[in-house]
PDB file of C-alpha atoms in Angstrom:
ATOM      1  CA  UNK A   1     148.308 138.791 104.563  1.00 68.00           C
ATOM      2  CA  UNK A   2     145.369 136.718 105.208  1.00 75.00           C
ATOM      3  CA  UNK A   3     143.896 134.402 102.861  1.00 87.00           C
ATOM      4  CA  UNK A   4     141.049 131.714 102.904  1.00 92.00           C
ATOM      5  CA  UNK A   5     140.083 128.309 100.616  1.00 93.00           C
ATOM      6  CA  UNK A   6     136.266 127.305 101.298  1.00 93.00           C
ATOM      7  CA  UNK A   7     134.926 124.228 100.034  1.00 86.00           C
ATOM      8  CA  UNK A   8     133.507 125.211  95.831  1.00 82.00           C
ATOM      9  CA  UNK A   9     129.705 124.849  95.786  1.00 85.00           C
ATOM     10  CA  UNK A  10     127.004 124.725  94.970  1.00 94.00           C
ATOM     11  CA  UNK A  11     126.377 122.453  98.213  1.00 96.00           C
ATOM     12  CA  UNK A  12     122.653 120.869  97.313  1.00 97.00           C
ATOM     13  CA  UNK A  13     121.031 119.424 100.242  1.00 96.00           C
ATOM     14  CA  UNK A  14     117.573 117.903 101.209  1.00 97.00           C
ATOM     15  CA  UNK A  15     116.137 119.502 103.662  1.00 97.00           C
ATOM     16  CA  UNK A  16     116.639 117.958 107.299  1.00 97.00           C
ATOM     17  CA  UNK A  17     119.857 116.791 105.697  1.00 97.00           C
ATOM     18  CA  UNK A  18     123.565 117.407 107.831  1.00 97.00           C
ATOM     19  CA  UNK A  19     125.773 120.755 106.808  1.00 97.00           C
ATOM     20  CA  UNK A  20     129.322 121.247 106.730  1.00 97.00           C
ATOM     21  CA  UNK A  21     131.441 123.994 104.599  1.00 97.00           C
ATOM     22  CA  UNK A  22     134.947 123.196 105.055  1.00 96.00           C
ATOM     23  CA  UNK A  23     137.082 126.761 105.793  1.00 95.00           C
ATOM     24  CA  UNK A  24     140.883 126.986 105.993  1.00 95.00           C
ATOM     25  CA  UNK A  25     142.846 129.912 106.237  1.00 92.00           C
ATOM     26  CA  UNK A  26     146.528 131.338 106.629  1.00 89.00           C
ATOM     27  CA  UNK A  27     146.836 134.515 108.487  1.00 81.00           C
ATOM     28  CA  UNK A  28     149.548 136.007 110.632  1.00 78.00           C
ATOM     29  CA  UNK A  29     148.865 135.704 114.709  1.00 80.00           C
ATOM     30  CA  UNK A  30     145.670 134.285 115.495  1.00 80.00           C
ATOM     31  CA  UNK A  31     143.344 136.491 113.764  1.00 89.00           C
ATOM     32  CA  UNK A  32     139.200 136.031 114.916  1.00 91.00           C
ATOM     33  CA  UNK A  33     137.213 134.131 112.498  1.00 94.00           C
ATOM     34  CA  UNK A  34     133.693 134.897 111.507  1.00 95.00           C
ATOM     35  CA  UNK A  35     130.868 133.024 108.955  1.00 97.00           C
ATOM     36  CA  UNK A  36     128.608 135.262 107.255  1.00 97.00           C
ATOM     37  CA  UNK A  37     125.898 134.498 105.341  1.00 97.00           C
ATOM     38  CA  UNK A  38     124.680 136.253 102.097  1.00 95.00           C
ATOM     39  CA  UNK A  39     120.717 135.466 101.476  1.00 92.00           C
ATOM     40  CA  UNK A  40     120.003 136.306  97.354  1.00 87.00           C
ATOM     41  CA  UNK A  41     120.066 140.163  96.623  1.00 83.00           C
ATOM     42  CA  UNK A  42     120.886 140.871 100.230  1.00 85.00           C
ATOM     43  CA  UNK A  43     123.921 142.328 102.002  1.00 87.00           C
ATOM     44  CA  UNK A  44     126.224 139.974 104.161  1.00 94.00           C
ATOM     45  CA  UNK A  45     124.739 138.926 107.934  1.00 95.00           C
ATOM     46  CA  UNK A  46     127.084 137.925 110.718  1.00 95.00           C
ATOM     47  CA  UNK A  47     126.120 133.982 111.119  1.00 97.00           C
ATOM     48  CA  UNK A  48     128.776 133.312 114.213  1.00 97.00           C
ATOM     49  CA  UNK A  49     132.119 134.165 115.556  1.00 95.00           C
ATOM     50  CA  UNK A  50     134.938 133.158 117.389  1.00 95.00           C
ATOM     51  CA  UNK A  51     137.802 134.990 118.511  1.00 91.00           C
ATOM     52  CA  UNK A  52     140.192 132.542 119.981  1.00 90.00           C
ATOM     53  CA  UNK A  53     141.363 129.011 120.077  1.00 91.00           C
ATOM     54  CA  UNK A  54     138.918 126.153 121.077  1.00 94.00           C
ATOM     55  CA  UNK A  55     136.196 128.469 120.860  1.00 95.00           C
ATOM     56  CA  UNK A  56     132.928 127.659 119.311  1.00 97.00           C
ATOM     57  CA  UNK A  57     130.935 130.320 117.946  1.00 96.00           C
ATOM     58  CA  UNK A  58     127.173 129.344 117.302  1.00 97.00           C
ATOM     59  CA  UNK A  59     123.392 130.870 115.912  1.00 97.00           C
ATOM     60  CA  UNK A  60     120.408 129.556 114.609  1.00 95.00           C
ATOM     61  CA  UNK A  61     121.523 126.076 114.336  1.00 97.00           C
ATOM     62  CA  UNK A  62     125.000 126.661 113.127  1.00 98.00           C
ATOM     63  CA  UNK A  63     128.599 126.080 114.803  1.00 98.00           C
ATOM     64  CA  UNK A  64     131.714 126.335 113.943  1.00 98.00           C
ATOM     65  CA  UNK A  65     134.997 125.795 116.128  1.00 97.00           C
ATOM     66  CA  UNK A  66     138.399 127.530 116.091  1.00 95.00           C
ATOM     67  CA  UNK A  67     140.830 125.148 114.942  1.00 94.00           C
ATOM     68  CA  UNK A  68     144.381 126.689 115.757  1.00 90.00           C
ATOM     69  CA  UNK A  69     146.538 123.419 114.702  1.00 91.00           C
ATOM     70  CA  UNK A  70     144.919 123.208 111.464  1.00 93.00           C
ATOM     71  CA  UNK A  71     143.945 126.763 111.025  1.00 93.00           C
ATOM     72  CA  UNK A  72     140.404 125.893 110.078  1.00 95.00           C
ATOM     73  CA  UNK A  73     136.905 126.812 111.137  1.00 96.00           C
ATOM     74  CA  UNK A  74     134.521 124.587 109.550  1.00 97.00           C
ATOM     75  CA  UNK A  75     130.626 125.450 109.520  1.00 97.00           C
ATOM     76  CA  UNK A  76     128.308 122.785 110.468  1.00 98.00           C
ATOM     77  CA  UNK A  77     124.477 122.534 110.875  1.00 98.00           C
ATOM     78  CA  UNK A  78     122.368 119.456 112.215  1.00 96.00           C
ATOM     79  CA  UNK A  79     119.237 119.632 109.937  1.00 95.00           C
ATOM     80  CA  UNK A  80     119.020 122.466 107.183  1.00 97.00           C
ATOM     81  CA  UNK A  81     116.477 124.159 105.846  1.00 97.00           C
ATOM     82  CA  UNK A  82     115.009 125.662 102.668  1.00 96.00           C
ATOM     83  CA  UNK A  83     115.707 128.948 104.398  1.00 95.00           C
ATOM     84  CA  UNK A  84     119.282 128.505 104.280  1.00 97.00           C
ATOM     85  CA  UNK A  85     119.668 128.031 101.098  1.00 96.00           C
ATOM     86  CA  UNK A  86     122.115 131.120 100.670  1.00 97.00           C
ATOM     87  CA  UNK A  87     125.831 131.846  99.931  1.00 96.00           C
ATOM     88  CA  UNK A  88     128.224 131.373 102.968  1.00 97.00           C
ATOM     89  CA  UNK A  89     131.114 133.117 103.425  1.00 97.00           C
ATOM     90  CA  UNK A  90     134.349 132.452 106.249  1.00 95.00           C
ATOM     91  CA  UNK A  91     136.398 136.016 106.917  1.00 94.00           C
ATOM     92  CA  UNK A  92     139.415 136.192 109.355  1.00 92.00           C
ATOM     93  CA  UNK A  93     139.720 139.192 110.559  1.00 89.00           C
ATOM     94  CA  UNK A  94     143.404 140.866 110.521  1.00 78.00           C
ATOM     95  CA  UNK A  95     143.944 142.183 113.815  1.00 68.00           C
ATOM     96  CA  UNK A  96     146.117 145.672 112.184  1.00 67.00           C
ATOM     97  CA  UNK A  97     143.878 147.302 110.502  1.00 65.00           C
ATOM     98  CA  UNK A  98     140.162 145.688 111.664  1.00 77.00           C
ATOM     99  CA  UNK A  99     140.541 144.058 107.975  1.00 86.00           C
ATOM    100  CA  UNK A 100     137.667 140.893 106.972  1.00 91.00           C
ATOM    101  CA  UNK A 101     139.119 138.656 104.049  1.00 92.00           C
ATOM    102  CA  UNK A 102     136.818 137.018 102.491  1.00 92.00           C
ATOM    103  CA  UNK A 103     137.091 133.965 100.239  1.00 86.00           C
ATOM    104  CA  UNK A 104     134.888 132.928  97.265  1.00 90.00           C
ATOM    105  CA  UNK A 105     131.891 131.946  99.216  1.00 95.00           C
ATOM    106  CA  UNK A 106     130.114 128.776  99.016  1.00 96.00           C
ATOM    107  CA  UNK A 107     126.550 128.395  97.680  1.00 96.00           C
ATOM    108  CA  UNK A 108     124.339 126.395  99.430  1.00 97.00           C
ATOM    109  CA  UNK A 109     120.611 125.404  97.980  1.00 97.00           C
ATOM    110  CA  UNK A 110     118.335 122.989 100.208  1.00 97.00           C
ATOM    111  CA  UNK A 111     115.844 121.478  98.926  1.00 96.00           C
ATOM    112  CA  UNK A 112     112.211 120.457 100.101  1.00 95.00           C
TER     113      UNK A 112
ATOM    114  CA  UNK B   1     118.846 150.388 117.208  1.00 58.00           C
ATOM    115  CA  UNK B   2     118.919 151.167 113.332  1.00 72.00           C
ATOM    116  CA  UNK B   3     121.592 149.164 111.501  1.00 91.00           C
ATOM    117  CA  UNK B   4     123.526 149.995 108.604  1.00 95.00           C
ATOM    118  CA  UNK B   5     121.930 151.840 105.773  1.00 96.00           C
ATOM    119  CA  UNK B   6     123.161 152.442 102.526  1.00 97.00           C
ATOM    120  CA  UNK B   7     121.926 154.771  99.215  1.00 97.00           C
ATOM    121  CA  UNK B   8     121.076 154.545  96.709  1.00 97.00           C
ATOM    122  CA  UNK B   9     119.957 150.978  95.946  1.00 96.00           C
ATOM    123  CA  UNK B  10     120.512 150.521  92.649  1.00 96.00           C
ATOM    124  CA  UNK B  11     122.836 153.385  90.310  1.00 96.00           C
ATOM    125  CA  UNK B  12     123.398 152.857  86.563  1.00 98.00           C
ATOM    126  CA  UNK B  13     126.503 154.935  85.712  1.00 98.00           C
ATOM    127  CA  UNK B  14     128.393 155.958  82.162  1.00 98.00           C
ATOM    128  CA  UNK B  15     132.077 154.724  81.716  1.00 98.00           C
ATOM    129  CA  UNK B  16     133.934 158.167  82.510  1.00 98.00           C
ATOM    130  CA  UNK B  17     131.585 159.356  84.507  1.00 98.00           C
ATOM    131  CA  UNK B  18     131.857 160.202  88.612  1.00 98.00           C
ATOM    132  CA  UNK B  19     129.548 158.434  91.498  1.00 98.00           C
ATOM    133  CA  UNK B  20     129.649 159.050  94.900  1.00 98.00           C
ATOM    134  CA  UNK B  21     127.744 156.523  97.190  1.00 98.00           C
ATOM    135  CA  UNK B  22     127.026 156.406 101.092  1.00 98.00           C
ATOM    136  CA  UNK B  23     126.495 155.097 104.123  1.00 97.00           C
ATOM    137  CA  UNK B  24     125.466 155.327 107.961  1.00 96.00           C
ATOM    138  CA  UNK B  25     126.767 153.744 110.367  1.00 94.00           C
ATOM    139  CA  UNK B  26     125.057 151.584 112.886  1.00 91.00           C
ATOM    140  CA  UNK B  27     124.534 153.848 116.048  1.00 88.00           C
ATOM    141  CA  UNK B  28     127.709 154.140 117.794  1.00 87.00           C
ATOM    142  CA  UNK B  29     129.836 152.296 115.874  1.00 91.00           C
ATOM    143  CA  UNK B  30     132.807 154.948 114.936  1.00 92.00           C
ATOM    144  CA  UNK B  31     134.711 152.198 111.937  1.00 93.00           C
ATOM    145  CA  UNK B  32     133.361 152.251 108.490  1.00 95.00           C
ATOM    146  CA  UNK B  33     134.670 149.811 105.918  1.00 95.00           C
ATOM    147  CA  UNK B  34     133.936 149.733 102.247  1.00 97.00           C
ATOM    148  CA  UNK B  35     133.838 146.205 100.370  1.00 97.00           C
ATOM    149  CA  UNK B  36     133.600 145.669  96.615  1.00 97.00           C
ATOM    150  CA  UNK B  37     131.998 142.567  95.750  1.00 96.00           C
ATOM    151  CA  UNK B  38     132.101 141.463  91.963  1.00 95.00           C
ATOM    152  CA  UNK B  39     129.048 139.142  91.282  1.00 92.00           C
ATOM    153  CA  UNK B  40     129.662 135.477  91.894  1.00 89.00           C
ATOM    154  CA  UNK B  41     132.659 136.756  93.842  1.00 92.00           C
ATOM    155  CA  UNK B  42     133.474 137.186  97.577  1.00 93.00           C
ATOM    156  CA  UNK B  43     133.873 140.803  98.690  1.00 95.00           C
ATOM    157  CA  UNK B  44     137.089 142.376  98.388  1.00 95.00           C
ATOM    158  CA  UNK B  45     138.130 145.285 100.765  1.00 94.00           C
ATOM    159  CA  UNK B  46     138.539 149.155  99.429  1.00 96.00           C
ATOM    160  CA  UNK B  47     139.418 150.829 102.848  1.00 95.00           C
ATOM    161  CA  UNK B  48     138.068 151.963 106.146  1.00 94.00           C
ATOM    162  CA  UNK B  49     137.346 154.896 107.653  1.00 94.00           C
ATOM    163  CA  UNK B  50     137.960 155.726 111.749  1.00 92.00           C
ATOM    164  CA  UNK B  51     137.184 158.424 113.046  1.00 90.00           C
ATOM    165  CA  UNK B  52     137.190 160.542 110.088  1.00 92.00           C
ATOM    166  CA  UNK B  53     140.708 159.086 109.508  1.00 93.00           C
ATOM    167  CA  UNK B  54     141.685 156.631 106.755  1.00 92.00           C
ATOM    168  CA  UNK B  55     142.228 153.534 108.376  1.00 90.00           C
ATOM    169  CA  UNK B  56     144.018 150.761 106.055  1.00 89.00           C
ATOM    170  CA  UNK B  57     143.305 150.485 102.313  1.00 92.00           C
ATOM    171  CA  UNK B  58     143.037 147.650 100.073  1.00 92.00           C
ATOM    172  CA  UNK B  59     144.412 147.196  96.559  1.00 93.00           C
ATOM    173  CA  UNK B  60     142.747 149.755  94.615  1.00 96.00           C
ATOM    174  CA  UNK B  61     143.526 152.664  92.832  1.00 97.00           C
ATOM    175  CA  UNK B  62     143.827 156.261  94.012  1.00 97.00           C
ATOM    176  CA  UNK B  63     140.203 156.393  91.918  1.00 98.00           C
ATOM    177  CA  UNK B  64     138.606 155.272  94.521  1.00 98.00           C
ATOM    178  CA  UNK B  65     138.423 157.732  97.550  1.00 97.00           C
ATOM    179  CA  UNK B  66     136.282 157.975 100.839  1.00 96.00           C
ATOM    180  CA  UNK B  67     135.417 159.652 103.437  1.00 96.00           C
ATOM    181  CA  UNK B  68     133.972 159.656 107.098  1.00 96.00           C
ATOM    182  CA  UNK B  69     131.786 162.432 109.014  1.00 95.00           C
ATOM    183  CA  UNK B  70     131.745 163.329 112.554  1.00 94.00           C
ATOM    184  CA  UNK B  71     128.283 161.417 112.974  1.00 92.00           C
ATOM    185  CA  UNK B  72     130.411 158.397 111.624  1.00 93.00           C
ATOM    186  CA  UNK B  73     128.756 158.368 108.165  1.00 95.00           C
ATOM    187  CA  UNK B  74     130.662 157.762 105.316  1.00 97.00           C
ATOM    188  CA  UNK B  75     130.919 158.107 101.533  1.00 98.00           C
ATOM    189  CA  UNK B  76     132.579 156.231  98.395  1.00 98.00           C
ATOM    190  CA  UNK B  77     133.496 158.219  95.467  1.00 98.00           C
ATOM    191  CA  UNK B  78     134.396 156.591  92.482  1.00 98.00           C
ATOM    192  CA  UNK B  79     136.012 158.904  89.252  1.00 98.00           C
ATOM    193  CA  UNK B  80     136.563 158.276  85.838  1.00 98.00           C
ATOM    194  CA  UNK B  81     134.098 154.815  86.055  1.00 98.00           C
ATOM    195  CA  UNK B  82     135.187 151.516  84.204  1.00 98.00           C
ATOM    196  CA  UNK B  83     133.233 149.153  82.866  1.00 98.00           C
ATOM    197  CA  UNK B  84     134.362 146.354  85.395  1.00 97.00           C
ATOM    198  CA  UNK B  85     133.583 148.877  88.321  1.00 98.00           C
ATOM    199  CA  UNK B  86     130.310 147.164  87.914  1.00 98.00           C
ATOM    200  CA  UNK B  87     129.784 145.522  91.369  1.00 97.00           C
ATOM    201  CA  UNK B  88     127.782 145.682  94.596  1.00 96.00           C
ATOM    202  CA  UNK B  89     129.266 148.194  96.867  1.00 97.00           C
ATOM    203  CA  UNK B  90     128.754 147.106 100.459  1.00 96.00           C
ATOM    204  CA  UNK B  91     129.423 149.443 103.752  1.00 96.00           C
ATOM    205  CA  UNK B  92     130.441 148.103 106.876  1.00 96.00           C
ATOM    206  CA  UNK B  93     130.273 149.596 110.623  1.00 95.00           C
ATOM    207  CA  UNK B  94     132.099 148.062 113.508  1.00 91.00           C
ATOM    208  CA  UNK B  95     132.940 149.330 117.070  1.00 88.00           C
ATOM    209  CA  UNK B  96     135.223 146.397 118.467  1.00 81.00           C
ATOM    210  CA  UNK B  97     137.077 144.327 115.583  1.00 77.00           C
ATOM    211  CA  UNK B  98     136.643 141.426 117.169  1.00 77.00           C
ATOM    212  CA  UNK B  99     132.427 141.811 117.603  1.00 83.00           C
ATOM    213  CA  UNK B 100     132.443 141.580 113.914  1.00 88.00           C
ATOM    214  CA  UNK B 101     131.860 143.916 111.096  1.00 93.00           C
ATOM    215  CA  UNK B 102     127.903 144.451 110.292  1.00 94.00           C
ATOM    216  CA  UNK B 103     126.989 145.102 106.345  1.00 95.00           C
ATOM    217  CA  UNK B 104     124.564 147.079 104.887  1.00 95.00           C
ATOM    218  CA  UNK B 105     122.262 146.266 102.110  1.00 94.00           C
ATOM    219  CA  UNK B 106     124.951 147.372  99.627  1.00 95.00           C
ATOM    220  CA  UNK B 107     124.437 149.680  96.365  1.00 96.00           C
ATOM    221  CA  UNK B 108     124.293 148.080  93.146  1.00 96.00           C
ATOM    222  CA  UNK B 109     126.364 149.912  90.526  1.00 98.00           C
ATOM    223  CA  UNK B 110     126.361 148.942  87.074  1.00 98.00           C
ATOM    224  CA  UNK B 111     128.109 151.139  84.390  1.00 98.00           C
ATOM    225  CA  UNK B 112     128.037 151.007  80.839  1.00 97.00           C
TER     226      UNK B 112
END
């Protein structure tokens, strides 16, 4: 089955500072990737997506690129914010069965 | 468009006891998935629902049961509640896997 290692938080930033969350995962095929983001007391929002190799999936600032030869799909973002300060979450999706795995999550808390 | 809504918010449950929980769908999207997510934890997956058909389930006991409507909406029953049931139920409603999965605010369930 699928499985994913994030980078362990919490990430603390200045704002205006550089983002990256490292993501890995192991997964049979070449399952599509997502980012979500989890905002405190909130439900999980799509971030970005990609669905197959060399793509690069992108919103509100962030990208991330489908990395097939080292099965990774690391988050980046050019100048954070306070608002996104948040927990961030990478999910391959397994093709049988429309199935998200999600790792641990990594916390992320800019600061003014 | 009205995204994912769940009910209730918040439920506060007795060890033994029974809870059923729900969810609709975004409009048009006919795949329901149900996510457990332990605090501090990334969400784990119970089982999805298509088209009123159980669609893949994840590693939990036959305790945990579901089901899906015509008008796509679906419900989580928990019986005979544990104490480490305690978790934020989240609902999920997709049309094509690979456009991603989009998340409710989840229901927080806490039993004692």
């Amino acid at each position: 089955g699928n499985s994913v290692t994030q980078m362990e938080g919490p990430v603390t930033l200045s704002e205006e500072a550089f983002l990256t969350i490292n993501c890995t995962y192991t997964a049979t095929g070449y399952p599509s990737l997502f980012w979500y983001v989890q905002y405190p007391g909130e439900g999980l929002q799509l971030l970005l997506k990609a669905t197959k190799a060399d793509d690069k999936g992108s919103n509100k600032g962030f990208e991330a690129t489908y990395r097939k030869e080292t099965t990774s799909f690391h988050l980046e973002k050019g100048s954070v914010q306070v608002s996104d300060s948040a927990v961030y979450f990478c999910a391959p999706l397994k093709a049988a069965g429309n199935k998200l795995t999600f790792g641990g999550g990594t916390r992320v808390l800019v600061k003014p | 468009e009205t995204g994912v809504t769940q009910s209730p918010t918040h439920l506060i449950k007795t060890r033994g006891q029974q809870v059923t929980l729900r969810c609709s769908s975004q409009s048009g999207h006919n795949t329901v998935s149900w996510y457990q997510q332990a605090l501090g934890q990334g969400p784990q997956f119970i089982f999805q629902y298509y088209r009123e058909e159980e669609n893949g389930r994840g590693n939990f006991p036959p305790r945990f049961s579901g089901l899906q409507f015509p008008n796509y909406s679906s419900e989580l029953n928990v019986n005979a509640l544990e104490l480490d049931d305690s978790a934020l139920y989240l609902c999920a409603s997709s049309l094509e896997p690979s456009e991603g999965q989009y998340f409710g605010p989840g229901t927080r369930l806490t039993v004692t």
